[in-house]
Amino acid sequence: MEYIALGTSQLLVSRTAFGAMTLDRLADATAARRLVAQAYDGGVNFFDVARSSPQSEAWLGAAIKPYRKDIFVATKTAARTIADLKGDLYASLAALGVDYIDLYQLERDEGLPEKGGEDGLVDELIDLRRAGLINHFGVVTESPDVADRVVRSQAGWETLQFPFNVLCGEVAETVAAQCAEKNIGFIAMRPLCGGVLTNIPISLGYLHQFEHVVPVWGARTEEELRQILYFAENPPVVDEQFLKEAEQLRAFFN
């Protein structure tokens, strides 16, 4: 497994991250624990979840107990007020069974809080980091406008999570390049386009070209995760044939 520093956070994370938001779709907590253990055994040390999936947070928390000191945990909040932010954070800490969150992410698809802003969110995040309840903070968005604001912001956002896959095109590539220039950690959400894509070699090979990008793979089965881990260790060669197949894939869906 390859590991990279995630932007200014300097978290040394696996280039293959585990998206735990859909753990609650598995049969039970035992199945979730097996999948998380499989990822960890394969070298994954970065696990991403969300407060909007409370059962997934709880199942991830139970699964990571043996590995907590060796991994990084990220979760998200859609809070718009300080009270909601703190409420979500404490709920996530309890569900995950941890004392701190390595990366706390604000979900925002319009507007962006700034340091010293009226909502006080960025200043509260800074205070929570100072208190040791979170170590780093970033933004999750599907909006190119918000992504652009993150890149230009002076608020100290350390990471950006944004949709990026073989179907996304120039907009996502531009955002990824801007993050690299500003040393903002770039986390690729929906690398399989929310389950639309099933060709893991093409999907992973495409993203593997971008050395600073960390895809969050929401594996739904042990076999799917096995393939992701295999191709993470043995990435496809991006040659003319690969590019041709990638273009055919785009043409099929577009």
mmCIF file of C-alpha atoms in Angstrom:
data_model
loop_
_atom_site.group_PDB
_atom_site.id
_atom_site.type_symbol
_atom_site.label_atom_id
_atom_site.label_comp_id
_atom_site.label_asym_id
_atom_site.label_seq_id
_atom_site.Cartn_x
_atom_site.Cartn_y
_atom_site.Cartn_z
ATOM 1 C CA MET A 1 0.000 0.000 0.000
ATOM 2 C CA GLU A 2 1.223 3.506 -0.837
ATOM 3 C CA TYR A 3 0.900 6.319 1.704
ATOM 4 C CA ILE A 4 0.919 10.075 1.128
ATOM 5 C CA ALA A 5 0.780 13.222 3.254
ATOM 6 C CA LEU A 6 -2.760 14.614 3.032
ATOM 7 C CA GLY A 7 -2.110 18.267 2.253
ATOM 8 C CA THR A 8 -1.165 20.588 5.087
ATOM 9 C CA SER A 9 -2.669 18.152 7.592
ATOM 10 C CA GLN A 10 0.408 15.979 7.015
ATOM 11 C CA LEU A 11 -1.674 12.910 7.894
ATOM 12 C CA LEU A 12 0.213 10.021 6.292
ATOM 13 C CA VAL A 13 -2.771 8.200 4.807
ATOM 14 C CA SER A 14 -3.136 5.237 2.493
ATOM 15 C CA ARG A 15 -3.827 6.267 -1.097
ATOM 16 C CA THR A 16 -6.714 3.830 -0.909
ATOM 17 C CA ALA A 17 -9.213 4.989 1.710
ATOM 18 C CA PHE A 18 -12.270 3.142 3.006
ATOM 19 C CA GLY A 19 -15.662 4.817 2.667
ATOM 20 C CA ALA A 20 -17.724 3.575 5.605
ATOM 21 C CA MET A 21 -20.910 5.573 4.960
ATOM 22 C CA THR A 22 -22.710 2.529 3.591
ATOM 23 C CA LEU A 23 -21.708 0.014 6.255
ATOM 24 C CA ASP A 24 -25.295 0.216 7.478
ATOM 25 C CA ARG A 25 -26.401 -1.531 4.275
ATOM 26 C CA LEU A 26 -24.591 -4.707 5.313
ATOM 27 C CA ALA A 27 -26.343 -7.535 7.103
ATOM 28 C CA ASP A 28 -25.068 -6.704 10.574
ATOM 29 C CA ALA A 29 -22.190 -5.358 12.674
ATOM 30 C CA THR A 30 -20.261 -8.612 12.217
ATOM 31 C CA ALA A 31 -20.245 -8.193 8.432
ATOM 32 C CA ALA A 32 -19.119 -4.594 8.873
ATOM 33 C CA ARG A 33 -16.296 -5.686 11.187
ATOM 34 C CA ARG A 34 -15.113 -8.259 8.616
ATOM 35 C CA LEU A 35 -15.025 -5.690 5.827
ATOM 36 C CA VAL A 36 -13.156 -3.133 7.939
ATOM 37 C CA ALA A 37 -10.656 -5.789 9.061
ATOM 38 C CA GLN A 38 -10.112 -6.797 5.442
ATOM 39 C CA ALA A 39 -9.348 -3.189 4.537
ATOM 40 C CA TYR A 40 -6.996 -2.742 7.488
ATOM 41 C CA ASP A 41 -5.178 -6.010 6.717
ATOM 42 C CA GLY A 42 -4.761 -4.730 3.158
ATOM 43 C CA GLY A 43 -2.918 -1.629 4.393
ATOM 44 C CA VAL A 44 -5.794 0.874 4.554
ATOM 45 C CA ASN A 45 -5.334 3.320 7.437
ATOM 46 C CA PHE A 46 -7.859 6.033 6.489
ATOM 47 C CA PHE A 47 -11.570 5.478 7.188
ATOM 48 C CA ASP A 48 -14.234 8.022 6.255
ATOM 49 C CA VAL A 49 -17.815 8.102 7.529
ATOM 50 C CA ALA A 50 -20.564 10.679 8.228
ATOM 51 C CA ARG A 51 -22.880 11.737 11.035
ATOM 52 C CA SER A 52 -25.761 11.350 8.564
ATOM 53 C CA SER A 53 -25.117 7.582 8.793
ATOM 54 C CA PRO A 54 -25.232 7.031 12.591
ATOM 55 C CA GLN A 55 -25.359 3.244 12.391
ATOM 56 C CA SER A 56 -22.397 3.250 10.031
ATOM 57 C CA GLU A 57 -20.496 5.397 12.531
ATOM 58 C CA ALA A 58 -21.350 2.981 15.340
ATOM 59 C CA TRP A 59 -20.416 -0.107 13.324
ATOM 60 C CA LEU A 60 -17.177 1.519 12.164
ATOM 61 C CA GLY A 61 -16.380 2.472 15.760
ATOM 62 C CA ALA A 62 -16.859 -1.098 16.947
ATOM 63 C CA ALA A 63 -14.736 -2.431 14.081
ATOM 64 C CA ILE A 64 -11.755 -0.094 14.531
ATOM 65 C CA LYS A 65 -11.272 -0.586 18.270
ATOM 66 C CA PRO A 66 -8.300 -2.974 17.835
ATOM 67 C CA TYR A 67 -6.599 -0.589 15.371
ATOM 68 C CA ARG A 68 -7.477 2.882 16.651
ATOM 69 C CA LYS A 69 -3.908 3.970 17.350
ATOM 70 C CA ASP A 70 -2.805 2.902 13.864
ATOM 71 C CA ILE A 71 -5.512 4.563 11.766
ATOM 72 C CA PHE A 72 -7.064 7.912 10.905
ATOM 73 C CA VAL A 73 -10.796 8.473 11.218
ATOM 74 C CA ALA A 74 -12.733 11.139 9.325
ATOM 75 C CA THR A 75 -16.378 12.041 9.703
ATOM 76 C CA LYS A 76 -18.663 14.847 8.545
ATOM 77 C CA THR A 77 -21.332 17.245 9.711
ATOM 78 C CA ALA A 78 -23.858 19.345 7.798
ATOM 79 C CA ALA A 79 -24.240 21.697 10.783
ATOM 80 C CA ARG A 80 -25.041 25.354 10.155
ATOM 81 C CA THR A 81 -24.761 26.583 13.731
ATOM 82 C CA ILE A 82 -22.197 26.202 16.495
ATOM 83 C CA ALA A 83 -24.718 24.340 18.652
ATOM 84 C CA ASP A 84 -25.436 21.819 15.897
ATOM 85 C CA LEU A 85 -21.733 21.476 15.108
ATOM 86 C CA LYS A 86 -20.869 20.625 18.704
ATOM 87 C CA GLY A 87 -23.897 18.349 19.002
ATOM 88 C CA ASP A 88 -22.885 16.414 15.895
ATOM 89 C CA LEU A 89 -19.268 16.183 16.997
ATOM 90 C CA TYR A 90 -20.091 14.773 20.428
ATOM 91 C CA ALA A 91 -22.577 12.337 18.855
ATOM 92 C CA SER A 92 -19.889 11.165 16.423
ATOM 93 C CA LEU A 93 -17.308 10.766 19.181
ATOM 94 C CA ALA A 94 -19.768 8.645 21.157
ATOM 95 C CA ALA A 95 -20.854 6.538 18.181
ATOM 96 C CA LEU A 96 -17.279 5.910 17.078
ATOM 97 C CA GLY A 97 -16.102 5.288 20.625
ATOM 98 C CA VAL A 98 -13.121 7.625 20.229
ATOM 99 C CA ASP A 99 -11.704 10.605 22.126
ATOM 100 C CA TYR A 100 -10.947 12.684 19.031
ATOM 101 C CA ILE A 101 -11.589 12.824 15.288
ATOM 102 C CA ASP A 102 -8.522 12.947 13.057
ATOM 103 C CA LEU A 103 -10.300 14.854 10.264
ATOM 104 C CA TYR A 104 -13.603 16.649 10.825
ATOM 105 C CA GLN A 105 -15.316 17.763 7.631
ATOM 106 C CA LEU A 106 -18.039 20.326 7.038
ATOM 107 C CA GLU A 107 -20.559 19.362 4.352
ATOM 108 C CA ARG A 108 -21.497 22.417 2.339
ATOM 109 C CA ASP A 109 -22.998 22.745 -1.149
ATOM 110 C CA GLU A 110 -23.609 26.482 -1.033
ATOM 111 C CA GLY A 111 -21.675 29.227 0.652
ATOM 112 C CA LEU A 112 -18.609 28.662 2.793
ATOM 113 C CA PRO A 113 -17.888 29.783 6.364
ATOM 114 C CA GLU A 114 -14.878 32.019 6.831
ATOM 115 C CA LYS A 115 -12.687 32.810 9.801
ATOM 116 C CA GLY A 116 -14.329 35.563 11.827
ATOM 117 C CA GLY A 117 -17.657 34.986 10.066
ATOM 118 C CA GLU A 118 -21.024 35.679 11.687
ATOM 119 C CA ASP A 119 -21.834 31.972 12.015
ATOM 120 C CA GLY A 120 -18.634 31.418 14.012
ATOM 121 C CA LEU A 121 -18.158 27.930 12.547
ATOM 122 C CA VAL A 122 -14.530 28.225 11.463
ATOM 123 C CA ASP A 123 -13.535 29.813 14.760
ATOM 124 C CA GLU A 124 -15.350 27.004 16.599
ATOM 125 C CA LEU A 125 -13.491 24.395 14.539
ATOM 126 C CA ILE A 126 -10.224 26.084 15.492
ATOM 127 C CA ASP A 127 -11.254 26.012 19.159
ATOM 128 C CA LEU A 128 -12.228 22.332 18.917
ATOM 129 C CA ARG A 129 -8.849 21.586 17.374
ATOM 130 C CA ARG A 130 -7.120 23.492 20.146
ATOM 131 C CA ALA A 131 -9.121 21.465 22.682
ATOM 132 C CA GLY A 132 -7.933 18.213 21.086
ATOM 133 C CA LEU A 133 -11.401 17.003 20.045
ATOM 134 C CA ILE A 134 -10.467 17.224 16.365
ATOM 135 C CA ASN A 135 -7.006 17.269 14.840
ATOM 136 C CA HIS A 136 -7.766 18.705 11.383
ATOM 137 C CA PHE A 137 -10.726 20.114 9.478
ATOM 138 C CA GLY A 138 -11.850 20.273 5.866
ATOM 139 C CA VAL A 139 -14.812 20.596 3.516
ATOM 140 C CA VAL A 140 -16.983 18.095 1.647
ATOM 141 C CA THR A 141 -18.885 19.468 -1.339
ATOM 142 C CA GLU A 142 -20.360 18.556 -4.704
ATOM 143 C CA SER A 143 -20.364 22.196 -5.797
ATOM 144 C CA PRO A 144 -17.542 23.458 -8.052
ATOM 145 C CA ASP A 145 -18.251 26.964 -6.734
ATOM 146 C CA VAL A 146 -17.751 25.896 -3.107
ATOM 147 C CA ALA A 147 -14.651 23.932 -4.109
ATOM 148 C CA ASP A 148 -13.240 27.070 -5.707
ATOM 149 C CA ARG A 149 -14.006 29.025 -2.533
ATOM 150 C CA VAL A 150 -12.136 26.435 -0.456
ATOM 151 C CA VAL A 151 -9.060 26.811 -2.652
ATOM 152 C CA ARG A 152 -9.177 30.616 -2.354
ATOM 153 C CA SER A 153 -10.189 30.734 1.320
ATOM 154 C CA GLN A 154 -7.989 32.045 4.122
ATOM 155 C CA ALA A 155 -9.854 29.963 6.719
ATOM 156 C CA GLY A 156 -7.228 27.229 6.857
ATOM 157 C CA TRP A 157 -9.211 24.382 5.311
ATOM 158 C CA GLU A 158 -6.793 21.466 5.216
ATOM 159 C CA THR A 159 -8.685 19.072 2.941
ATOM 160 C CA LEU A 160 -11.364 19.057 0.264
ATOM 161 C CA GLN A 161 -13.561 16.079 -0.549
ATOM 162 C CA PHE A 162 -15.096 16.378 -4.020
ATOM 163 C CA PRO A 163 -16.602 13.958 -6.590
ATOM 164 C CA PHE A 164 -13.833 12.624 -8.832
ATOM 165 C CA ASN A 165 -13.912 9.593 -11.095
ATOM 166 C CA VAL A 166 -13.263 8.579 -14.665
ATOM 167 C CA LEU A 167 -16.602 10.075 -15.750
ATOM 168 C CA CYS A 168 -16.198 13.486 -14.084
ATOM 169 C CA GLY A 169 -14.118 15.275 -16.690
ATOM 170 C CA GLU A 170 -12.252 18.576 -16.691
ATOM 171 C CA VAL A 171 -13.958 20.288 -13.747
ATOM 172 C CA ALA A 172 -12.834 17.669 -11.224
ATOM 173 C CA GLU A 173 -9.335 17.508 -12.705
ATOM 174 C CA THR A 174 -9.045 21.291 -12.433
ATOM 175 C CA VAL A 175 -10.163 21.275 -8.789
ATOM 176 C CA ALA A 176 -7.682 18.485 -8.010
ATOM 177 C CA ALA A 177 -4.874 20.445 -9.664
ATOM 178 C CA GLN A 178 -5.765 23.610 -7.716
ATOM 179 C CA CYS A 179 -5.682 21.662 -4.457
ATOM 180 C CA ALA A 180 -2.256 20.263 -5.320
ATOM 181 C CA GLU A 181 -1.001 23.788 -6.009
ATOM 182 C CA LYS A 182 -2.324 25.065 -2.665
ATOM 183 C CA ASN A 183 -1.274 21.921 -0.758
ATOM 184 C CA ILE A 184 -4.860 21.144 0.221
ATOM 185 C CA GLY A 185 -5.439 17.423 0.691
ATOM 186 C CA PHE A 186 -7.766 16.157 -2.044
ATOM 187 C CA ILE A 187 -10.130 13.302 -1.178
ATOM 188 C CA ALA A 188 -11.984 11.816 -4.147
ATOM 189 C CA MET A 189 -15.559 10.919 -3.277
ATOM 190 C CA ARG A 190 -17.596 8.505 -5.408
ATOM 191 C CA PRO A 191 -14.676 6.943 -7.325
ATOM 192 C CA LEU A 192 -17.202 4.421 -8.680
ATOM 193 C CA CYS A 193 -19.737 7.187 -9.327
ATOM 194 C CA GLY A 194 -22.058 5.995 -6.581
ATOM 195 C CA GLY A 195 -22.117 2.409 -7.855
ATOM 196 C CA VAL A 196 -22.683 3.332 -11.516
ATOM 197 C CA LEU A 197 -19.201 2.112 -12.424
ATOM 198 C CA THR A 198 -18.267 -1.526 -11.958
ATOM 199 C CA ASN A 199 -14.958 -1.556 -13.847
ATOM 200 C CA ILE A 200 -12.567 -1.259 -10.909
ATOM 201 C CA PRO A 201 -9.299 -1.503 -12.926
ATOM 202 C CA ILE A 202 -10.292 1.434 -15.158
ATOM 203 C CA SER A 203 -11.710 3.442 -12.246
ATOM 204 C CA LEU A 204 -8.686 2.931 -10.015
ATOM 205 C CA GLY A 205 -6.139 3.209 -12.800
ATOM 206 C CA TYR A 206 -7.551 6.572 -13.865
ATOM 207 C CA LEU A 207 -7.385 8.041 -10.346
ATOM 208 C CA HIS A 208 -3.964 6.509 -9.683
ATOM 209 C CA GLN A 209 -2.523 8.970 -12.226
ATOM 210 C CA PHE A 210 -3.075 11.776 -9.718
ATOM 211 C CA GLU A 211 -0.473 11.172 -7.030
ATOM 212 C CA HIS A 212 -1.958 13.588 -4.468
ATOM 213 C CA VAL A 213 -5.535 12.256 -4.762
ATOM 214 C CA VAL A 214 -6.947 9.876 -2.124
ATOM 215 C CA PRO A 215 -10.089 8.066 -3.345
ATOM 216 C CA VAL A 216 -12.608 6.932 -0.735
ATOM 217 C CA TRP A 217 -13.854 3.530 -1.909
ATOM 218 C CA GLY A 218 -17.275 2.528 -0.609
ATOM 219 C CA ALA A 219 -16.825 -1.206 -1.100
ATOM 220 C CA ARG A 220 -20.092 -3.082 -0.699
ATOM 221 C CA THR A 221 -18.765 -6.650 -0.628
ATOM 222 C CA GLU A 222 -15.616 -8.484 0.348
ATOM 223 C CA GLU A 223 -15.025 -9.387 -3.310
ATOM 224 C CA GLU A 224 -15.309 -5.772 -4.412
ATOM 225 C CA LEU A 225 -12.879 -4.720 -1.691
ATOM 226 C CA ARG A 226 -10.525 -7.547 -2.669
ATOM 227 C CA GLN A 227 -10.397 -6.176 -6.218
ATOM 228 C CA ILE A 228 -9.821 -2.610 -5.005
ATOM 229 C CA LEU A 229 -6.948 -3.720 -2.779
ATOM 230 C CA TYR A 230 -5.449 -5.869 -5.541
ATOM 231 C CA PHE A 231 -5.423 -3.071 -8.105
ATOM 232 C CA ALA A 232 -4.158 -0.601 -5.511
ATOM 233 C CA GLU A 233 -1.100 -2.848 -5.229
ATOM 234 C CA ASN A 234 -1.003 -3.581 -8.967
ATOM 235 C CA PRO A 235 -2.332 -0.450 -10.704
ATOM 236 C CA PRO A 236 -3.122 -0.856 -14.408
ATOM 237 C CA VAL A 237 -0.681 0.699 -16.860
ATOM 238 C CA VAL A 238 -2.181 3.833 -18.405
ATOM 239 C CA ASP A 239 -1.291 3.171 -22.046
ATOM 240 C CA GLU A 240 -3.132 3.717 -25.333
ATOM 241 C CA GLN A 241 -5.382 0.704 -24.745
ATOM 242 C CA PHE A 242 -6.258 1.912 -21.250
ATOM 243 C CA LEU A 243 -7.088 5.411 -22.515
ATOM 244 C CA LYS A 244 -9.206 3.937 -25.308
ATOM 245 C CA GLU A 245 -11.219 1.838 -22.856
ATOM 246 C CA ALA A 246 -11.643 4.809 -20.530
ATOM 247 C CA GLU A 247 -12.962 6.909 -23.410
ATOM 248 C CA GLN A 248 -15.367 4.149 -24.410
ATOM 249 C CA LEU A 249 -16.626 4.061 -20.829
ATOM 250 C CA ARG A 250 -17.241 7.812 -20.844
ATOM 251 C CA ALA A 251 -19.004 7.610 -24.199
ATOM 252 C CA PHE A 252 -21.288 4.839 -22.902
ATOM 253 C CA PHE A 253 -22.440 6.869 -19.873
ATOM 254 C CA ASN A 254 -22.462 10.281 -21.498
#
